[in-house]
Coordinates of C-alpha atoms and ligand atoms in Angstrom, one line a residue:
Chain A
M8 CA 0.0 0.1 0.0
S9 CA 2.7 2.4 0.9
L10 CA 4.5 4.4 -1.7
V11 CA 8.1 5.1 -0.8
L12 CA 10.3 7.2 -2.8
N13 CA 12.8 5.1 -4.8
K14 CA 16.5 5.6 -4.6
S15 CA 16.8 7.5 -7.9
M16 CA 14.7 10.4 -6.5
E17 CA 17.3 11.0 -3.8
H18 CA 19.4 13.5 -5.7
P19 CA 23.1 13.3 -4.8
A20 CA 23.2 16.9 -3.8
T21 CA 20.4 16.6 -1.3
S22 CA 22.6 15.5 1.6
S23 CA 22.4 17.7 4.6
R24 CA 21.2 16.5 7.9
A25 CA 21.7 19.7 9.7
A26 CA 18.1 20.2 10.7
T27 CA 18.1 17.9 13.8
P28 CA 17.7 19.7 17.1
P29 CA 20.8 20.2 19.3
P30 CA 21.7 16.8 20.8
A31 CA 20.3 16.3 24.2
A32 CA 23.7 15.2 25.6
A33 CA 24.9 18.8 25.3
W34 CA 23.6 19.9 28.7
T35 CA 23.1 23.6 29.2
L36 CA 21.8 25.6 32.1
P37 CA 18.1 25.5 32.0
G38 CA 16.8 28.8 30.9
I39 CA 19.8 29.9 28.9
G40 CA 17.9 29.6 25.6
L41 CA 15.2 31.8 27.0
L42 CA 17.6 34.4 28.3
K43 CA 19.3 34.5 24.8
G44 CA 16.0 35.2 23.2
L45 CA 15.2 37.9 25.8
A46 CA 18.6 39.5 25.0
V47 CA 17.6 39.8 21.3
T48 CA 14.3 41.4 22.2
A49 CA 16.0 43.8 24.6
T50 CA 18.6 44.8 22.0
N51 CA 15.9 45.5 19.6
M52 CA 13.9 47.5 22.0
I53 CA 16.9 49.7 22.9
Q54 CA 18.2 50.1 19.4
S55 CA 14.7 51.1 18.2
Y56 CA 15.3 54.4 20.1
Y57 CA 18.5 55.5 18.3
R58 CA 19.2 53.4 15.2
K59 CA 17.8 54.7 12.1
D60 CA 17.3 51.3 10.4
R61 CA 15.3 50.2 13.4
M62 CA 12.9 53.2 13.4
T63 CA 10.7 51.8 10.7
T64 CA 7.4 53.5 11.4
V65 CA 6.5 56.4 9.1
Q66 CA 4.2 58.9 10.8
Y67 CA 1.7 59.2 8.0
P68 CA 0.2 61.7 7.1
E69 CA 2.7 64.1 8.7
E70 CA 5.5 62.1 7.1
R71 CA 5.4 60.1 3.9
A72 CA 7.3 57.1 2.8
T73 CA 9.1 57.4 -0.5
I74 CA 7.4 55.7 -3.1
S75 CA 9.0 53.9 -6.0
P76 CA 8.6 55.6 -9.3
N77 CA 7.3 52.3 -10.7
F78 CA 4.5 52.1 -8.2
R79 CA 1.2 51.6 -10.0
N80 CA -2.3 52.1 -8.7
F81 CA -5.2 52.9 -10.9
P82 CA -5.2 53.7 -14.7
F83 CA -5.5 57.1 -16.3
L84 CA -6.1 58.2 -19.9
A85 CA -3.5 60.2 -21.6
Y86 CA -4.4 63.2 -23.9
D87 CA -2.3 65.4 -26.2
G88 CA -2.7 69.1 -26.4
A89 CA -4.7 71.4 -24.1
D90 CA -8.3 70.1 -24.5
A91 CA -8.6 67.0 -22.5
M92 CA -11.7 65.6 -24.3
A93 CA -10.6 66.4 -27.8
G94 CA -7.0 65.2 -27.3
L95 CA -7.8 61.7 -25.8
R96 CA -5.6 59.2 -27.5
C97 CA -8.1 56.4 -26.9
T98 CA -9.8 55.1 -30.1
A99 CA -12.3 53.0 -28.2
C100 CA -10.9 49.8 -29.6
L101 CA -12.1 47.8 -26.6
I102 CA -8.9 45.8 -26.2
C103 CA -8.4 46.9 -22.7
E104 CA -12.1 46.2 -21.8
N105 CA -11.7 42.7 -23.0
E106 CA -8.4 42.0 -21.3
C107 CA -9.2 43.6 -18.0
P108 CA -9.4 40.6 -15.6
P109 CA -12.2 41.8 -13.3
K110 CA -14.0 43.5 -16.2
C111 CA -14.2 46.9 -14.5
I112 CA -13.7 49.1 -17.7
Y113 CA -16.9 50.1 -19.6
I114 CA -16.5 51.8 -23.0
V115 CA -19.1 53.0 -25.4
L116 CA -17.9 54.0 -28.8
D117 CA -18.9 57.4 -30.1
R118 CA -20.7 57.4 -33.5
D119 CA -21.9 60.2 -35.7
E120 CA -25.6 60.5 -36.8
N121 CA -25.1 58.1 -39.7
G122 CA -23.7 55.4 -37.3
K123 CA -20.1 55.8 -38.5
S124 CA -17.4 55.2 -35.9
L125 CA -15.7 58.4 -34.7
K126 CA -12.9 56.3 -33.1
R127 CA -13.3 57.9 -29.7
P128 CA -15.0 56.9 -26.6
K129 CA -18.4 58.4 -25.8
V130 CA -18.3 56.7 -22.3
F131 CA -15.1 55.5 -20.7
D132 CA -15.7 54.4 -17.1
I133 CA -13.5 52.5 -14.7
D134 CA -14.9 51.3 -11.5
V135 CA -11.9 51.7 -9.3
S136 CA -13.6 49.8 -6.4
V137 CA -13.3 46.7 -8.6
C138 CA -10.0 47.5 -10.4
M139 CA -7.2 45.3 -9.0
N140 CA -4.3 47.6 -10.1
C141 CA -2.9 44.9 -12.3
G142 CA -1.7 47.2 -15.1
I143 CA -2.8 44.9 -17.9
C144 CA -4.9 47.5 -19.6
A145 CA -1.8 49.8 -19.9
E146 CA 0.2 46.8 -21.2
V147 CA -2.2 45.8 -24.0
C148 CA -3.3 49.2 -25.2
P149 CA -1.9 49.6 -28.8
F150 CA -2.6 53.4 -29.0
D151 CA -0.4 54.5 -26.0
S152 CA -3.6 55.7 -24.4
I153 CA -3.9 54.2 -20.9
Y154 CA -1.3 54.2 -18.2
M155 CA -1.0 53.5 -14.6
D156 CA -1.2 56.3 -12.1
G157 CA 0.6 56.4 -8.7
E158 CA -2.1 58.4 -6.8
Y159 CA -3.2 56.7 -3.7
E160 CA -5.2 59.1 -1.6
L161 CA -8.6 58.4 -3.1
S162 CA -10.8 57.8 -0.2
T163 CA -14.3 59.0 -0.7
T164 CA -17.6 59.1 1.3
D165 CA -19.6 57.9 -1.7
R166 CA -18.6 54.4 -2.6
F167 CA -20.7 54.3 -5.8
E168 CA -20.4 57.5 -7.7
G169 CA -17.3 58.5 -6.0
L170 CA -15.4 55.4 -7.1
L171 CA -16.7 55.2 -10.7
F172 CA -14.3 57.3 -12.6
N173 CA -15.5 58.7 -15.9
K174 CA -13.4 59.8 -18.7
Q175 CA -13.1 63.4 -17.5
R176 CA -11.9 62.1 -14.1
L177 CA -9.5 59.7 -15.8
A178 CA -8.0 62.2 -18.2
R179 CA -4.4 63.3 -17.5
S180 CA -2.1 65.3 -19.9
T181 CA 0.9 63.7 -21.4
D182 CA 3.0 66.2 -19.3
Y183 CA 1.6 64.6 -16.1
H184 CA 2.7 61.2 -17.5
A185 CA 6.2 62.6 -18.3
Q186 CA 6.5 63.9 -14.7
L187 CA 5.2 60.6 -13.2
R188 CA 7.2 58.1 -15.2
P189 CA 9.9 60.0 -17.1
L190 CA 11.5 56.9 -18.5
E191 CA 8.3 55.3 -19.8
A192 CA 7.0 58.6 -21.2
A193 CA 10.2 59.4 -23.0
E194 CA 10.2 55.9 -24.6
V195 CA 6.6 56.3 -25.7
A196 CA 7.2 59.9 -27.0
A197 CA 10.3 58.7 -29.0
R198 CA 8.4 55.8 -30.4
R199 CA 5.4 57.9 -31.4
K200 CA 7.6 60.6 -33.0
A201 CA 9.4 57.8 -35.0
D202 CA 6.0 56.4 -36.1
E203 CA 4.9 59.9 -37.0
D204 CA 8.0 60.6 -38.9
K205 CA 7.8 57.4 -40.8
K206 CA 4.2 58.2 -41.7
L207 CA 5.2 61.6 -43.0
A208 CA 8.1 60.1 -44.9
A209 CA 5.8 57.5 -46.3
Q210 CA 3.4 60.2 -47.3
A211 CA 6.1 62.4 -48.8
A212 CA 7.4 59.4 -50.7
K213 CA 4.0 58.7 -52.0
E214 CA 3.4 62.3 -53.1
A215 CA 6.8 62.4 -54.7
K216 CA 6.0 59.2 -56.5
A217 CA 2.7 60.5 -57.7
K218 CA 4.4 63.6 -58.9
A219 CA 7.1 61.6 -60.8
D220 CA 4.4 59.3 -62.3
K221 CA 2.5 62.4 -63.4
A222 CA 5.5 63.9 -65.0
A223 CA 6.4 60.7 -66.7
K224 CA 2.9 60.4 -68.1
E225 CA 2.9 63.9 -69.3
Q226 CA 6.3 63.4 -71.0
A227 CA 5.0 60.3 -72.6
A228 CA 1.9 62.2 -73.8
A229 CA 4.0 64.9 -75.2
Q230 CA 6.3 62.5 -77.0
E231 CA 3.3 60.8 -78.4
S232 CA 1.8 64.1 -79.7
E233 CA 5.2 65.0 -81.2
L234 CA 5.3 61.7 -83.0
S235 CA 1.9 62.0 -84.5
Chain B
M19 CA -8.9 2.7 24.0
P20 CA -11.9 2.7 26.4
E21 CA -15.3 3.5 24.9
L22 CA -15.9 7.2 25.0
D23 CA -19.0 8.5 26.6
E24 CA -20.7 10.8 24.0
D25 CA -22.0 13.0 26.8
Q26 CA -18.7 13.7 28.2
L27 CA -17.3 15.0 25.0
L28 CA -17.0 18.7 24.2
H29 CA -17.6 20.0 20.7
V30 CA -15.5 23.0 19.9
S31 CA -15.8 25.0 16.8
L32 CA -12.5 26.6 16.2
G33 CA -12.7 29.4 13.7
P34 CA -13.7 30.5 11.1
Q35 CA -12.7 34.0 12.5
H36 CA -9.9 33.1 14.8
P37 CA -6.4 34.6 14.7
S38 CA -4.8 31.2 15.0
T39 CA -6.4 29.8 11.9
H40 CA -4.4 32.0 9.5
G41 CA -7.5 33.3 7.8
V42 CA -11.0 32.1 7.5
F43 CA -10.7 28.4 8.4
R44 CA -12.7 26.3 10.7
M45 CA -12.0 23.2 12.6
N46 CA -14.7 21.1 14.2
V47 CA -13.0 19.6 17.1
L48 CA -14.3 17.0 19.5
L49 CA -12.6 17.0 22.9
D50 CA -12.4 14.5 25.6
G51 CA -11.2 16.8 28.3
E52 CA -8.3 18.5 26.7
T53 CA -7.6 15.7 24.2
V54 CA -8.6 15.7 20.6
V55 CA -10.9 12.8 19.7
S56 CA -11.7 14.0 16.2
L57 CA -11.0 17.0 14.1
K58 CA -13.0 18.0 10.9
P59 CA -11.6 20.8 8.9
V60 CA -14.1 23.0 7.2
F61 CA -12.9 25.2 4.4
G62 CA -14.3 27.2 1.5
Y63 CA -14.9 30.5 3.3
L64 CA -12.5 32.3 1.0
H65 CA -13.6 30.4 -2.2
R66 CA -13.4 32.8 -5.2
N67 CA -14.1 30.5 -8.1
H68 CA -10.6 31.3 -9.4
E69 CA -10.4 28.2 -11.6
K70 CA -13.8 28.7 -13.3
I71 CA -13.2 32.4 -13.7
A72 CA -9.9 31.7 -15.4
E73 CA -11.7 29.5 -17.9
G74 CA -13.7 32.5 -19.0
I75 CA -10.9 35.1 -19.5
T76 CA -7.7 35.2 -21.5
Y77 CA -4.5 33.5 -20.5
L78 CA -2.9 36.8 -19.6
S79 CA -5.8 37.9 -17.5
S80 CA -5.4 35.1 -15.1
M81 CA -2.0 36.2 -14.2
P82 CA -3.0 38.9 -11.7
F83 CA -5.4 36.4 -10.1
T84 CA -2.6 34.0 -9.4
D85 CA -1.0 36.7 -7.2
R86 CA -4.0 36.3 -4.9
L87 CA -3.6 32.5 -4.3
D88 CA -0.7 32.5 -1.9
Y89 CA -0.6 36.2 -1.2
I90 CA 2.6 35.9 0.8
C91 CA 4.4 34.7 -2.3
P92 CA 2.9 36.1 -5.4
L93 CA 6.0 35.8 -7.5
T94 CA 6.3 32.0 -7.2
N95 CA 2.6 31.7 -8.1
N96 CA 3.3 33.9 -11.2
W97 CA 6.2 31.6 -12.1
A98 CA 4.3 28.5 -11.8
Y99 CA 1.5 29.7 -14.0
A100 CA 3.8 31.3 -16.6
Q101 CA 5.8 28.0 -16.8
A102 CA 2.6 26.0 -17.4
V103 CA 1.6 28.3 -20.3
E104 CA 5.1 28.3 -21.6
K105 CA 5.1 24.5 -21.7
L106 CA 1.7 24.5 -23.3
A107 CA 2.8 26.9 -26.1
G108 CA 6.4 25.9 -26.3
I109 CA 7.7 29.3 -25.5
E110 CA 11.5 29.8 -24.8
V111 CA 12.5 32.0 -21.9
P112 CA 15.7 34.1 -22.3
E113 CA 18.5 33.6 -19.9
R114 CA 18.3 36.8 -18.1
A115 CA 14.6 36.3 -17.5
E116 CA 15.4 33.0 -16.0
Y117 CA 17.8 34.6 -13.6
I118 CA 15.4 37.4 -12.6
R119 CA 12.8 34.6 -11.9
V120 CA 15.1 32.7 -9.7
I121 CA 16.1 35.9 -7.8
T122 CA 12.5 36.9 -7.3
A123 CA 11.4 33.5 -6.3
E124 CA 14.2 33.1 -3.7
L125 CA 13.5 36.5 -2.3
T126 CA 9.9 35.3 -1.9
R127 CA 11.1 32.3 -0.1
L128 CA 12.9 34.6 2.3
I129 CA 9.7 36.5 2.9
N130 CA 7.6 33.4 3.4
H131 CA 9.9 31.5 5.7
S132 CA 10.9 34.4 7.9
A133 CA 7.2 35.4 8.2
F134 CA 6.4 31.8 9.0
V135 CA 8.6 31.8 12.0
G136 CA 6.9 34.9 13.2
F137 CA 3.5 33.5 12.8
F138 CA 4.5 30.2 14.3
L139 CA 5.7 31.9 17.4
G140 CA 2.5 33.8 17.5
D141 CA 0.6 30.6 17.5
M142 CA 2.6 29.5 20.5
G143 CA 1.7 32.7 22.3
A144 CA 4.7 34.7 21.7
W145 CA 2.7 37.1 19.6
G146 CA 4.6 40.1 18.4
S147 CA 8.4 40.3 18.6
A148 CA 9.4 37.6 16.2
L149 CA 6.7 38.5 13.7
M150 CA 7.5 42.2 13.8
Y151 CA 11.2 41.5 13.2
A152 CA 10.3 39.3 10.3
F153 CA 8.0 41.9 8.9
R154 CA 10.7 44.6 9.3
E155 CA 12.9 42.6 7.0
R156 CA 10.1 41.7 4.7
E157 CA 9.4 45.4 4.2
K158 CA 12.9 45.7 2.7
I159 CA 12.2 43.0 0.2
L160 CA 8.8 44.3 -0.5
D161 CA 10.4 47.7 -1.3
L162 CA 12.5 45.9 -3.9
F163 CA 9.5 44.2 -5.3
E164 CA 7.7 47.5 -5.5
D165 CA 10.5 48.9 -7.4
L166 CA 10.6 46.0 -9.8
T167 CA 7.0 45.1 -10.3
G168 CA 5.2 48.2 -9.3
A169 CA 3.4 46.6 -6.4
R170 CA 4.4 45.3 -3.1
M171 CA 2.3 42.2 -3.0
M172 CA 0.2 41.8 -6.1
S173 CA 3.1 41.9 -8.5
N174 CA 1.6 40.4 -11.7
Y175 CA 5.1 40.3 -13.0
M176 CA 5.9 37.2 -15.0
R177 CA 4.9 36.9 -18.6
F178 CA 4.7 34.0 -21.0
G179 CA 8.3 34.0 -22.3
G180 CA 9.9 36.2 -19.6
C181 CA 9.1 39.0 -17.3
R182 CA 7.1 42.2 -17.8
N183 CA 9.9 44.6 -17.4
D184 CA 13.7 44.7 -16.9
L185 CA 15.4 45.3 -13.6
P186 CA 15.4 49.1 -12.8
D187 CA 18.8 50.8 -12.6
G188 CA 20.7 49.7 -9.5
W189 CA 18.2 47.0 -8.5
A190 CA 20.6 44.2 -8.5
A191 CA 23.0 46.1 -6.4
K192 CA 20.3 46.9 -3.8
A193 CA 19.3 43.2 -3.8
S194 CA 22.9 42.3 -3.2
V195 CA 23.1 44.6 -0.2
L196 CA 20.0 43.0 1.2
V197 CA 21.2 39.5 0.6
N198 CA 24.5 40.4 2.5
E199 CA 22.7 41.9 5.4
F200 CA 20.1 39.3 5.7
P201 CA 22.3 36.7 7.6
R202 CA 22.5 39.2 10.5
F203 CA 18.7 39.1 10.8
L204 CA 18.8 35.3 10.6
D205 CA 21.3 35.0 13.4
E206 CA 19.1 37.2 15.5
L207 CA 16.1 35.1 14.7
E208 CA 17.9 31.9 15.5
N209 CA 19.1 33.3 18.8
L210 CA 15.5 34.2 19.6
V211 CA 13.9 30.9 18.9
T212 CA 16.0 27.8 18.5
G213 CA 17.4 27.4 21.9
N214 CA 14.2 28.6 23.7
E215 CA 13.3 25.9 26.3
I216 CA 9.6 26.7 26.1
L217 CA 9.6 26.4 22.4
I218 CA 11.4 23.1 22.5
A219 CA 9.0 21.7 25.1
R220 CA 6.0 22.8 23.1
T221 CA 7.2 21.7 19.6
Q222 CA 9.3 18.6 19.9
N223 CA 7.5 15.4 19.3
I224 CA 4.4 17.2 18.3
G225 CA 2.5 16.5 15.1
A226 CA 4.9 13.9 13.6
L227 CA 3.7 11.3 11.1
P228 CA 5.7 8.5 9.6
K229 CA 7.2 9.3 6.2
E230 CA 5.0 6.8 4.4
A231 CA 1.9 8.5 5.6
L232 CA 3.2 11.9 4.4
I233 CA 4.1 10.5 1.0
N234 CA 0.8 8.7 0.7
G235 CA -1.0 11.9 1.6
G236 CA 0.8 13.9 -1.1
I237 CA 2.5 16.2 1.4
T238 CA 5.2 18.3 -0.2
G239 CA 7.6 21.0 0.7
P240 CA 9.3 21.7 4.0
M241 CA 6.6 19.6 5.7
L242 CA 7.9 16.5 3.9
R243 CA 11.5 17.3 4.1
A244 CA 11.2 17.8 7.9
A245 CA 10.4 14.1 8.0
G246 CA 13.6 13.3 6.3
V247 CA 12.4 12.7 2.7
A248 CA 14.7 14.3 0.2
Y249 CA 12.2 15.7 -2.2
D250 CA 12.6 19.1 -3.5
I251 CA 11.3 19.8 -7.0
R252 CA 14.4 22.2 -7.6
K253 CA 16.5 19.0 -7.3
V254 CA 14.4 16.1 -8.5
E255 CA 13.0 17.9 -11.5
P256 CA 15.0 21.1 -12.0
Y257 CA 13.0 23.8 -13.6
G258 CA 14.2 27.0 -15.0
I259 CA 18.0 27.2 -14.3
Y260 CA 18.1 25.6 -10.8
D261 CA 20.5 23.0 -12.0
R262 CA 23.2 25.7 -12.3
F263 CA 23.3 26.6 -8.6
K264 CA 25.0 24.9 -5.7
F265 CA 22.7 24.5 -2.8
R266 CA 21.7 21.9 -0.2
I267 CA 18.3 20.7 0.8
P268 CA 18.0 20.6 4.6
L269 CA 16.4 17.5 6.0
G270 CA 14.9 16.8 9.3
T271 CA 14.7 13.5 11.2
T272 CA 11.6 13.2 13.1
G273 CA 9.1 15.5 11.2
D274 CA 7.7 17.1 14.4
C275 CA 6.9 20.8 14.6
Y276 CA 10.4 21.6 15.8
D277 CA 12.0 20.1 12.7
R278 CA 9.4 21.9 10.6
L279 CA 10.5 25.2 12.1
M280 CA 14.2 24.4 11.8
I281 CA 13.9 23.3 8.2
R282 CA 12.6 26.8 7.3
L283 CA 15.3 28.4 9.1
L284 CA 17.9 26.4 7.3
E285 CA 16.3 26.8 3.9
L286 CA 16.6 30.6 4.4
R287 CA 20.4 30.2 4.4
E288 CA 20.3 28.0 1.3
S289 CA 18.1 30.5 -0.4
L290 CA 20.6 33.2 0.4
A291 CA 23.3 31.0 -1.2
I292 CA 21.2 30.7 -4.4
L293 CA 20.6 34.4 -4.4
R294 CA 24.3 35.2 -4.1
Q295 CA 25.1 33.0 -7.0
A296 CA 22.2 34.2 -9.2
L297 CA 23.1 37.9 -8.5
D298 CA 26.7 37.3 -9.4
Q299 CA 26.0 35.4 -12.6
L300 CA 23.1 37.7 -13.7
P301 CA 23.7 38.1 -17.5
E302 CA 22.8 41.0 -19.8
G303 CA 20.2 40.3 -22.5
A304 CA 16.5 40.3 -23.1
Y305 CA 14.0 40.0 -20.3
I306 CA 11.4 38.6 -22.4
H307 CA 11.4 36.5 -25.6
P308 CA 11.2 39.0 -28.5
K309 CA 8.3 36.9 -30.1
A310 CA 6.3 36.7 -26.9
K311 CA 2.8 37.8 -27.6
I312 CA 0.9 40.1 -25.2
R313 CA -2.2 40.6 -27.3
N314 CA -4.2 37.8 -29.0
F315 CA -2.2 35.0 -27.4
K316 CA -3.5 31.6 -28.5
P317 CA -1.6 28.5 -27.5
P318 CA -2.0 25.4 -29.8
V319 CA -4.4 22.6 -28.8
G320 CA -2.9 20.5 -26.0
E321 CA -2.4 20.1 -22.3
A322 CA 0.4 20.8 -19.9
Y323 CA 1.3 20.4 -16.2
A324 CA 4.1 22.4 -14.7
R325 CA 5.2 22.6 -11.2
I326 CA 7.6 24.4 -9.1
E327 CA 8.9 24.3 -5.6
S328 CA 7.0 27.1 -4.0
P329 CA 7.9 28.0 -0.4
K330 CA 5.1 25.9 0.8
G331 CA 5.5 22.9 -1.4
E332 CA 4.7 21.7 -4.9
L333 CA 2.7 24.3 -6.7
G334 CA 1.4 23.1 -10.1
F335 CA -0.8 24.4 -12.8
Y336 CA -2.6 22.1 -15.2
L337 CA -3.9 23.6 -18.4
I338 CA -5.9 22.3 -21.4
S339 CA -6.0 24.4 -24.3
D340 CA -8.6 24.1 -27.2
G341 CA -6.7 26.5 -29.4
S342 CA -8.7 29.5 -28.3
A343 CA -7.6 32.6 -26.3
K344 CA -9.1 31.1 -23.1
P345 CA -8.0 27.9 -21.4
F346 CA -10.5 25.0 -21.6
R347 CA -9.5 23.7 -18.3
Y348 CA -7.4 25.5 -15.7
R349 CA -6.5 23.6 -12.5
I350 CA -4.2 24.4 -9.7
R351 CA -2.5 22.0 -7.4
P352 CA -2.1 24.1 -4.3
P353 CA 0.5 23.0 -1.7
S354 CA -1.3 24.6 1.3
F355 CA -4.5 22.7 0.6
I356 CA -3.0 19.3 0.1
N357 CA -0.6 19.7 3.1
L358 CA -3.7 20.4 5.2
T359 CA -5.3 17.0 4.4
L360 CA -3.5 15.1 7.1
L361 CA -4.3 17.6 9.8
E362 CA -6.6 15.3 11.7
D363 CA -4.0 12.5 11.7
M364 CA -1.4 14.7 13.1
C365 CA -3.7 16.1 15.9
L366 CA -5.4 13.0 17.2
G367 CA -4.6 12.4 20.9
L368 CA -3.0 15.7 21.5
D369 CA -4.1 18.7 23.3
L370 CA -6.2 21.5 21.8
A371 CA -3.4 23.9 22.2
D372 CA -1.2 21.7 20.1
V373 CA -3.8 21.8 17.3
V374 CA -3.1 25.5 16.7
L375 CA 0.6 24.8 16.8
I376 CA 0.3 22.0 14.2
L377 CA -1.9 24.0 12.0
G378 CA 0.8 26.8 12.2
S379 CA 3.5 24.5 11.3
I380 CA 1.8 23.4 8.1
D381 CA 2.2 27.0 6.9
I382 CA -1.2 27.5 5.0
V383 CA -2.5 30.5 3.3
L384 CA -6.2 30.4 3.0
G385 CA -6.2 32.2 -0.4
E386 CA -4.5 29.2 -1.8
V387 CA -6.5 26.6 0.2
D388 CA -9.9 27.8 -0.9
R389 CA -9.0 29.5 -4.3
Ligands
SF4_11 S1 -7.5 52.7 -23.8 FE1 -6.3 51.8 -25.4 S2 -7.0 49.7 -25.4 FE2 -8.5 50.7 -24.3 S3 -10.1 51.3 -25.7 FE3 -8.8 53.1 -25.6 S4 -7.2 52.7 -27.3 FE4 -8.3 50.7 -26.9
SF4_12 S1 -5.5 48.0 -13.9 FE1 -6.2 45.9 -14.4 S2 -8.2 45.8 -13.3 FE2 -7.6 48.0 -13.3 S3 -8.7 48.7 -15.2 FE3 -6.6 48.1 -15.9 S4 -6.8 46.0 -16.5 FE4 -8.7 46.5 -15.3

């Protein structure tokens, strides 16, 4: 009935038998172990009055702990330019809504009167009482639109409306992003600029090609008319 | 054993809200005087339907939920899940990412085992000191995690094919400093607990079971090794790059509560050895496979089981893919839950106060037990 590990499972390197308690033969004064422990506690207590690394309590809110620049909390929506609602980068592609693990993002695509997509969100709500600060939305967004914020003093007395952030509440300028996470923002800005440049270059090339084609056609037509 | 008089037995419901049950866990204990006659564990108070939810969302979306299984050790949970998906989809992990994974996993083990010592002493009635010292050190590691992953506990850091981001500037140096300073804390901790006569009297010869019973029960991790069975997945089935490091697996002899405590203290030293080697050898390179997909990830049809040695034992993920973006089946083998199954056998015939101690020595986290 009983299954015992066979020898091959005993890896050669697994040979340490140090975990046995101190041998009973080594007689010590009863209570020495206890006193040793008490010495540790006493040292800690005394050191906690003068040693910096033992004074670990931060007296919030008078004092604040330094927070890592990578700390993430809730998402925000980035916008370019001065007008937050016009400059939102979000195209309402719904990728983040689908990937969000607790499904706390709610997006409605804005359409014009003919039903054509305007590629921007009419509604963009995040229920931050459900959001689990995972950062997946920021990771999957292909349009550099959603990023993680580091703001943490968000308590409110209204747990329904107060914790449902709409797009006005979520919008933050790209400058804010650059201030919050300079490295990430610089990388994004550089990539966007490169994309933009590429697009402009492609357009310029296209225009140049069209021009050349046109010139070539005109030349051909001129030659033809000359021949006839 | 004489016939027990039903009327003389005392029925005690320990928990679910009780500080010594490490969460919301209940034990229906039948006592004859102070002696345990039967013990029935009741769990499920923290059930969140994690497995079923995971079958309705994409593979990536489950990653942050795995943080919340064993919430003391989110990074090892991440690793186990990432490994299962990598096996399923056949994704390679770059060298640097493997090193980062080992470093974060061993730091997690430091957190878990030192906090374990604190909680265990709390269960014995020495509430406070040891736990506060352990948490003071844990805070330093959590600061490192916050710097790296963006969150202290809910890291959501591993990705299929690597890690989410690279180490920030100076992180490895900070980690080295921590690793070099940690032994001082360990000396302190060992001075505090190991020789203590009260602790020895309360823990030795308590809760031991024969090796065969533990193996039959599927017990893994420090619980099993305390009984002297050399079974550590990092050695018997090395995953990641564990075969590159030199470290030893501490073994106990009797498997009682004292051995379980000592095993953890010794494993802390071995984890430090691994950390030192890994931080020394940390190579440059990519932290995630360049072809790893974040959006629209669909592994091929198939199934995979991957396991790691989490601080609590064998943590495994079993996945079946039907080729879509969501797993067809998602199953976890949680070490806390399976280690808990022999609780009654360990407690029979002992005092009620020992039950709390034995439960503590198993080192459970209810987030993982109930899922
Ligand atoms: S935030 Fe990004 S991913 Fe989400 S809908 Fe807008 S553009 Fe798409
Ligand atoms: S951070 Fe995570 S939970 Fe919160 S909105 Fe983004 S994807 Fe959803």
